[in-house]
Short mmCIF file of C-alpha atoms in Angstrom, two decimals:
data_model
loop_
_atom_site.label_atom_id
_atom_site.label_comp_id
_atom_site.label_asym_id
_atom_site.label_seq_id
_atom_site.Cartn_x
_atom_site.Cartn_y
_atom_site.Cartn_z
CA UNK B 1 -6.79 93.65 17.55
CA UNK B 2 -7.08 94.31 21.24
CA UNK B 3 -4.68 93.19 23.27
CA UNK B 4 -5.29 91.20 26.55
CA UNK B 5 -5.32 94.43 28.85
CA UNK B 6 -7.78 96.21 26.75
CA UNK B 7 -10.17 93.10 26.67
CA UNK B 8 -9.76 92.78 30.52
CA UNK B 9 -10.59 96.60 31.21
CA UNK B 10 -13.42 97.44 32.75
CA UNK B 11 -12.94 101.23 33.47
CA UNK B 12 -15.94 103.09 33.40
CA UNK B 13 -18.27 100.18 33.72
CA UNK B 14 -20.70 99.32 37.26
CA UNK B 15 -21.14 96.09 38.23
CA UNK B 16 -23.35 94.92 40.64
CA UNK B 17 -22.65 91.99 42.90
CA UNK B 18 -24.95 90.45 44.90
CA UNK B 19 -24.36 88.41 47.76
CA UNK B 20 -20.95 90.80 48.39
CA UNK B 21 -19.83 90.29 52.14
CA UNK B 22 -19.07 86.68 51.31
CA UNK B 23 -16.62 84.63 50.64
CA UNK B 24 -16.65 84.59 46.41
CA UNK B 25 -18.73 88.04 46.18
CA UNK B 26 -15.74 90.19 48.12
CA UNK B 27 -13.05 88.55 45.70
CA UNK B 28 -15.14 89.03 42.70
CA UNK B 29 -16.05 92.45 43.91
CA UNK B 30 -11.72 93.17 44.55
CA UNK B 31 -10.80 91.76 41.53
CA UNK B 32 -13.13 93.57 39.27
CA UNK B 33 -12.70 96.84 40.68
CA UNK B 34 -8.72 96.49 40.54
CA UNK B 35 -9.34 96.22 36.85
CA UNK B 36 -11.17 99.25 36.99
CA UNK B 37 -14.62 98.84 37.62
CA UNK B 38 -17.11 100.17 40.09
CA UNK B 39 -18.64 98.02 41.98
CA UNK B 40 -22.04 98.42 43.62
CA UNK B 41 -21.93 95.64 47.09
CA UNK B 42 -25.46 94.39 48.18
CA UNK B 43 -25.76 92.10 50.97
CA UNK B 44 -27.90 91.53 53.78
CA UNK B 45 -24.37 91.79 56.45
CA UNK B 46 -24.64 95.49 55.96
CA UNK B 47 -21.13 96.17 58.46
CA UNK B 48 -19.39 93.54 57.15
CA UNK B 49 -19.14 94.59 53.37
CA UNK B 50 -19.27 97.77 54.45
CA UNK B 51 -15.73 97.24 55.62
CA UNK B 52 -15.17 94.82 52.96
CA UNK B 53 -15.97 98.02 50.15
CA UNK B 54 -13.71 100.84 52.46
CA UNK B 55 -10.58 98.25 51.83
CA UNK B 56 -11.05 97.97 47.90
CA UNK B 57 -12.22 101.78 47.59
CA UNK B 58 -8.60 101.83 49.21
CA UNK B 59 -6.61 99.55 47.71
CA UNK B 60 -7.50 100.16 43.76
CA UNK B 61 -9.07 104.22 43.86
CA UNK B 62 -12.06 103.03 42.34
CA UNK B 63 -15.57 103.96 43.79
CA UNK B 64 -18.11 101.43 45.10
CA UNK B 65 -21.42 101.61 46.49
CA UNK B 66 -22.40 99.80 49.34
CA UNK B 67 -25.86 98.65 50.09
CA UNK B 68 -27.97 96.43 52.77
CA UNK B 69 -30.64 94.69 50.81
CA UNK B 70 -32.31 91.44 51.68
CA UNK B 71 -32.72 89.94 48.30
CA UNK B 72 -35.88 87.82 49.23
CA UNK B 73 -37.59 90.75 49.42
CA UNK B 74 -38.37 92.31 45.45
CA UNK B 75 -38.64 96.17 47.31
CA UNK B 76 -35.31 96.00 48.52
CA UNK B 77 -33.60 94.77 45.25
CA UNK B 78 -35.66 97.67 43.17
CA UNK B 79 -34.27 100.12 45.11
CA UNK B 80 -31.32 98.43 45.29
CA UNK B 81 -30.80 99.07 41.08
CA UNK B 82 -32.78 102.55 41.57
CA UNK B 83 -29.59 103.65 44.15
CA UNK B 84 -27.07 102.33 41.38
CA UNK B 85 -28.34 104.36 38.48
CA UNK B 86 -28.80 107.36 40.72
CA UNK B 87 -25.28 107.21 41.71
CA UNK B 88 -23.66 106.02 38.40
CA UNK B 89 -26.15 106.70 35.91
CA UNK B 90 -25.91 103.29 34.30
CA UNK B 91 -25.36 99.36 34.87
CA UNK B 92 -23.12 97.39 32.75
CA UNK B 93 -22.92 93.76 34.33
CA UNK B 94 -24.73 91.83 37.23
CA UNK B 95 -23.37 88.68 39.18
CA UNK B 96 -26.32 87.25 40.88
CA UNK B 97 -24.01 85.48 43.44
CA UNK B 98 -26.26 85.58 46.37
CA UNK B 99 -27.33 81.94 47.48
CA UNK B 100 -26.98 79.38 50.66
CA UNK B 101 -28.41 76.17 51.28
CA UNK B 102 -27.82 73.87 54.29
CA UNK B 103 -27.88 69.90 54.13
CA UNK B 104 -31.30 68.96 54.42
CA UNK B 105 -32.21 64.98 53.41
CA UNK B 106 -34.38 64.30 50.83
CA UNK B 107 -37.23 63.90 52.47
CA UNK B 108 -36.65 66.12 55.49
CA UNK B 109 -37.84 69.31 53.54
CA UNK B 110 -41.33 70.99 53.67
CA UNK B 111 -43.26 73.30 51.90
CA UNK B 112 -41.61 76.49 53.67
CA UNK B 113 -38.13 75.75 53.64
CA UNK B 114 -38.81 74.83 50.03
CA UNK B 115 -40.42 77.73 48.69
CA UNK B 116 -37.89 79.98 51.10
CA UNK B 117 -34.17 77.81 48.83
CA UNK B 118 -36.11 79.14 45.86
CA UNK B 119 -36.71 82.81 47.03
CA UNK B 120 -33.04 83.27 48.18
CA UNK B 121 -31.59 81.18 45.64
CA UNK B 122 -33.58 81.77 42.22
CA UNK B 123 -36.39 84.72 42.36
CA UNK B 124 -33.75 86.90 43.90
CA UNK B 125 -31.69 86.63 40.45
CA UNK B 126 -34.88 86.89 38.46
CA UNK B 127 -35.93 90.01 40.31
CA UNK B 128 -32.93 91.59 40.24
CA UNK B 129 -31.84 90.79 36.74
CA UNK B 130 -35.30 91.79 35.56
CA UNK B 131 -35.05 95.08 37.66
CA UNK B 132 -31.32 96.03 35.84
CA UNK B 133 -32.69 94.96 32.05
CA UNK B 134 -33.81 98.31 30.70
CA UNK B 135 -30.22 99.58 32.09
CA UNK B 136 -28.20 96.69 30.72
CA UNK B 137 -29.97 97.01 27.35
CA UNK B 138 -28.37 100.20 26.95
CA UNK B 139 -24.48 99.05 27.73
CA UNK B 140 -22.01 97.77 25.29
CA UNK B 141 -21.38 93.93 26.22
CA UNK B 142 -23.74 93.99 28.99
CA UNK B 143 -23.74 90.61 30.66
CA UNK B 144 -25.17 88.72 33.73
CA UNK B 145 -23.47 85.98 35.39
CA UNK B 146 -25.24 83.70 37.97
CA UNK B 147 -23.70 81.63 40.32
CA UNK B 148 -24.33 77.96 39.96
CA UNK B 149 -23.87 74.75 41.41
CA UNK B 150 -22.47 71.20 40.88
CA UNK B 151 -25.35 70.15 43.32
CA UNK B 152 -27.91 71.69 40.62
CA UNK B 153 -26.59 69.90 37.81
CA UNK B 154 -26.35 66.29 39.44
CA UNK B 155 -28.44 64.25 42.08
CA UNK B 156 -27.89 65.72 45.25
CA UNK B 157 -30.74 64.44 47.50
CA UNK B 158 -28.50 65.49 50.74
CA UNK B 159 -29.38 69.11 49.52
CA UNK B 160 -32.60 69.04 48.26
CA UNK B 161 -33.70 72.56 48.82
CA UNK B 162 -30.60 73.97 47.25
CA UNK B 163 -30.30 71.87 45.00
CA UNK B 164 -33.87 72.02 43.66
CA UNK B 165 -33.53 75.93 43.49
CA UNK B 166 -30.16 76.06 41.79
CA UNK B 167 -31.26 73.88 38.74
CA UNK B 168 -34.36 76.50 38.65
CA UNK B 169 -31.57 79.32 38.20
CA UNK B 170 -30.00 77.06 35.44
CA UNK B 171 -33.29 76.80 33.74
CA UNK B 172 -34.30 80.23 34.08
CA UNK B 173 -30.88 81.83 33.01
CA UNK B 174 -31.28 79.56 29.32
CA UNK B 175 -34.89 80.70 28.68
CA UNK B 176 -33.27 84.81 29.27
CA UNK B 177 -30.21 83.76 27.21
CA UNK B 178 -32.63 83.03 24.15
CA UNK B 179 -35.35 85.76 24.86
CA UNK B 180 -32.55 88.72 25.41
CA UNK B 181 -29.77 88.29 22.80
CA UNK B 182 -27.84 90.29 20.80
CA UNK B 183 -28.52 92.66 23.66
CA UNK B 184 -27.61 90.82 26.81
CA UNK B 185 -25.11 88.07 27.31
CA UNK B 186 -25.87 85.71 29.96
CA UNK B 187 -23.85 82.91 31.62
CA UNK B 188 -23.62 80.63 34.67
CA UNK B 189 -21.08 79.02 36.60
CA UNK B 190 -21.25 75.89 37.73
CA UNK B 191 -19.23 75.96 40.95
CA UNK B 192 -17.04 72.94 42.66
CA UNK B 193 -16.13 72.78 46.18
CA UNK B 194 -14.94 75.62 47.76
CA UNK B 195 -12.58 77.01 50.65
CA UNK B 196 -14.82 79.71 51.32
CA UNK B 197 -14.54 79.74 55.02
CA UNK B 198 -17.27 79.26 57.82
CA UNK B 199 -19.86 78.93 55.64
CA UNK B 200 -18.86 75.09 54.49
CA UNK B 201 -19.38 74.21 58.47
CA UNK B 202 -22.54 77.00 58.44
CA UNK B 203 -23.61 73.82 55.59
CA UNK B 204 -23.00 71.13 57.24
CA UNK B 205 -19.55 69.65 56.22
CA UNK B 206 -16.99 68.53 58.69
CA UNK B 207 -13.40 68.73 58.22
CA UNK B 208 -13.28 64.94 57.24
CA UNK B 209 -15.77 65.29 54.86
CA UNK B 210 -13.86 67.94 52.91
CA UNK B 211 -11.05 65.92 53.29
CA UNK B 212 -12.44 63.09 52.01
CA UNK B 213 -14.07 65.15 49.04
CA UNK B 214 -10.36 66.53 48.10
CA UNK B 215 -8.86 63.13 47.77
CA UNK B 216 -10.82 62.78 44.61
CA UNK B 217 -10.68 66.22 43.48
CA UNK B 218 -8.62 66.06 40.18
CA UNK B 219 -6.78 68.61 41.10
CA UNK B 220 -6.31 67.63 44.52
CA UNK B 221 -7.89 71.04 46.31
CA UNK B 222 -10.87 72.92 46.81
CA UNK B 223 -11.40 76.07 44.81
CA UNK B 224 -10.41 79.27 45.73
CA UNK B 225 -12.82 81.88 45.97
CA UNK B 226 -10.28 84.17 43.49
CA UNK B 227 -10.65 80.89 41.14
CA UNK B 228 -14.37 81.80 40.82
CA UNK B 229 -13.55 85.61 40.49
CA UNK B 230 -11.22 85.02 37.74
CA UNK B 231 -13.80 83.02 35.91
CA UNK B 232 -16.64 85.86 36.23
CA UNK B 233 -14.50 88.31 35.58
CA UNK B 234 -13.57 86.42 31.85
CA UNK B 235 -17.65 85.84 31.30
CA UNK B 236 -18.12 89.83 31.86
CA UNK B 237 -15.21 91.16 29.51
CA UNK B 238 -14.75 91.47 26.08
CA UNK B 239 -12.46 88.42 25.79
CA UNK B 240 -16.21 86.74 26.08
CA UNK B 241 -18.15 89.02 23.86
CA UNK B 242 -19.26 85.83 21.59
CA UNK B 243 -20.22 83.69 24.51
CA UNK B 244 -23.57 83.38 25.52
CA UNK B 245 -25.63 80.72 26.71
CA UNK B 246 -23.10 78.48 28.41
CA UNK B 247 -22.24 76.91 31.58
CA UNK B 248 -18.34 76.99 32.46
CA UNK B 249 -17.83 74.45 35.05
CA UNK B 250 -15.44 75.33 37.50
CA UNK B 251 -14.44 72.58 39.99
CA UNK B 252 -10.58 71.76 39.47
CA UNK B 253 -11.69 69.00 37.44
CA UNK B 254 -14.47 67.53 39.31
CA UNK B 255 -14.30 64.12 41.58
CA UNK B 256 -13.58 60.98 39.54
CA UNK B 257 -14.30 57.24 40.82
CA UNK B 258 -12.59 54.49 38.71
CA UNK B 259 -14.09 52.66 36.70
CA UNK B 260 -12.37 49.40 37.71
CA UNK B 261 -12.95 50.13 41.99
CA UNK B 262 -10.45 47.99 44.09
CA UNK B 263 -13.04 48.04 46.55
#
């Protein structure tokens, strides 16, 4: 029987992380390399996880490869896996983390800013998971984890582009659980509120309406981006070598309304 450090080691494995310079990618991207991986860091903020990658290279020893890709575009992600193999010879995991969606009201969308949620937010996991198959194929517990939403599993007409495109990811990432096992695991997140920085504002949320949503948290705070890290890095290791398939919600218990309201 292993024990818990041998089911959490990832030495000798490459991970790529998309969507790296932000908030959740950078602390997936530290915490998995300081249990040994290498970590390949694609985002479209080229300087910014360039710096990000120099700090972890430093910190843990391990190597990482940094590139600029713009993961609308399916070019940029091919090359993006072409770069990884050519550097480490193989891929053993993908997060598709990369995704952003601003408040938009229901019916304050059109047929551009529609179709543009889905490229960012769904075809860019597609691409790039379909892109990193014949690699993963090859790996011992390969696995793909994509970052979902609560807003794609619920109503959530103040988001509707998002929204829409992250229940397409959930969709999507059931049909490749079914078409790809024994040889791939794949699993999705489905992500509370989170403290990750600027990009909450960048979305449209004031300070008193993340107040007003941690009042009902369960757990009485927003998520930590290290919270999500933690979680992915459980779904890539070993400890999850018989999961496949499912949807760990994340989200400090989620926001609960009596069922008896006072008023």
């Amino acid at each position: 029987m292993k024990n818990i450090q041998e089911l959490f080691d990832f030495k000798g494995k490459v991970i790529i992380i998309s969507g790296a310079a932000g908030a959740i990618g950078s602390e997936a991207s530290r915490f998995l390399s300081s249990l040994g991986a290498n970590i390949v860091m694609a985002d479209l903020a080229e300087e910014k996880v360039k710096k990000i990658a120099a700090d972890i290279e430093k910190e843990t020893g391990n190597a990482t490869l940094v590139m600029k890709v713009d993961f609308t575009e399916e070019k940029e992600i091919e090359n993006l896996v072409k770069n990884t193999v050519d550097k480490f010879g193989k891929i053993s995991a993908v997060i598709n983390n990369v995704g952003w969606g601003a408040n938009t009201p229901l019916f304050g969308s059109d047929t551009e800013k529609m179709v543009n949620g889905y490229k960012l937010n769904t075809l860019s996991a597609y691409n790039l998971t379909k892109f990193c198959m014949p690699y993963l194929k090859k790996e011992k517990n390969a696995s793909v984890v994509f970052s979902g939403s609560a807003v794609g599993n619920t109503p959530s007409p103040e988001f509707i582009e998002y929204s829409t495109a992250k229940a397409g990811l959930l969709n999507m990432s059931r049909s490749m659980v079914v078409a790809s096992g024994p040889e791939v695991r794949f699993n999705s997140l489905i992500i509370g509120t989170i403290d990750n920085g600027a990009s909450s504002k960048d979305a449209g949320y004031t300070q008193e309406m993340i107040d007003n949503v941690v009042k009902g948290i369960v757990l009485k705070r927003r998520g930590l981006p290290l919270d999500i890290a933690n979680a992915m890095a459980f779904l890539l290791s070993e400890a999850a070598s018989w999961i496949t398939g499912t949807e760990l919600t994340v989200n400090g218990g989620g926001v609960y309304k009596s069922k008896m309201p006072t008023s």
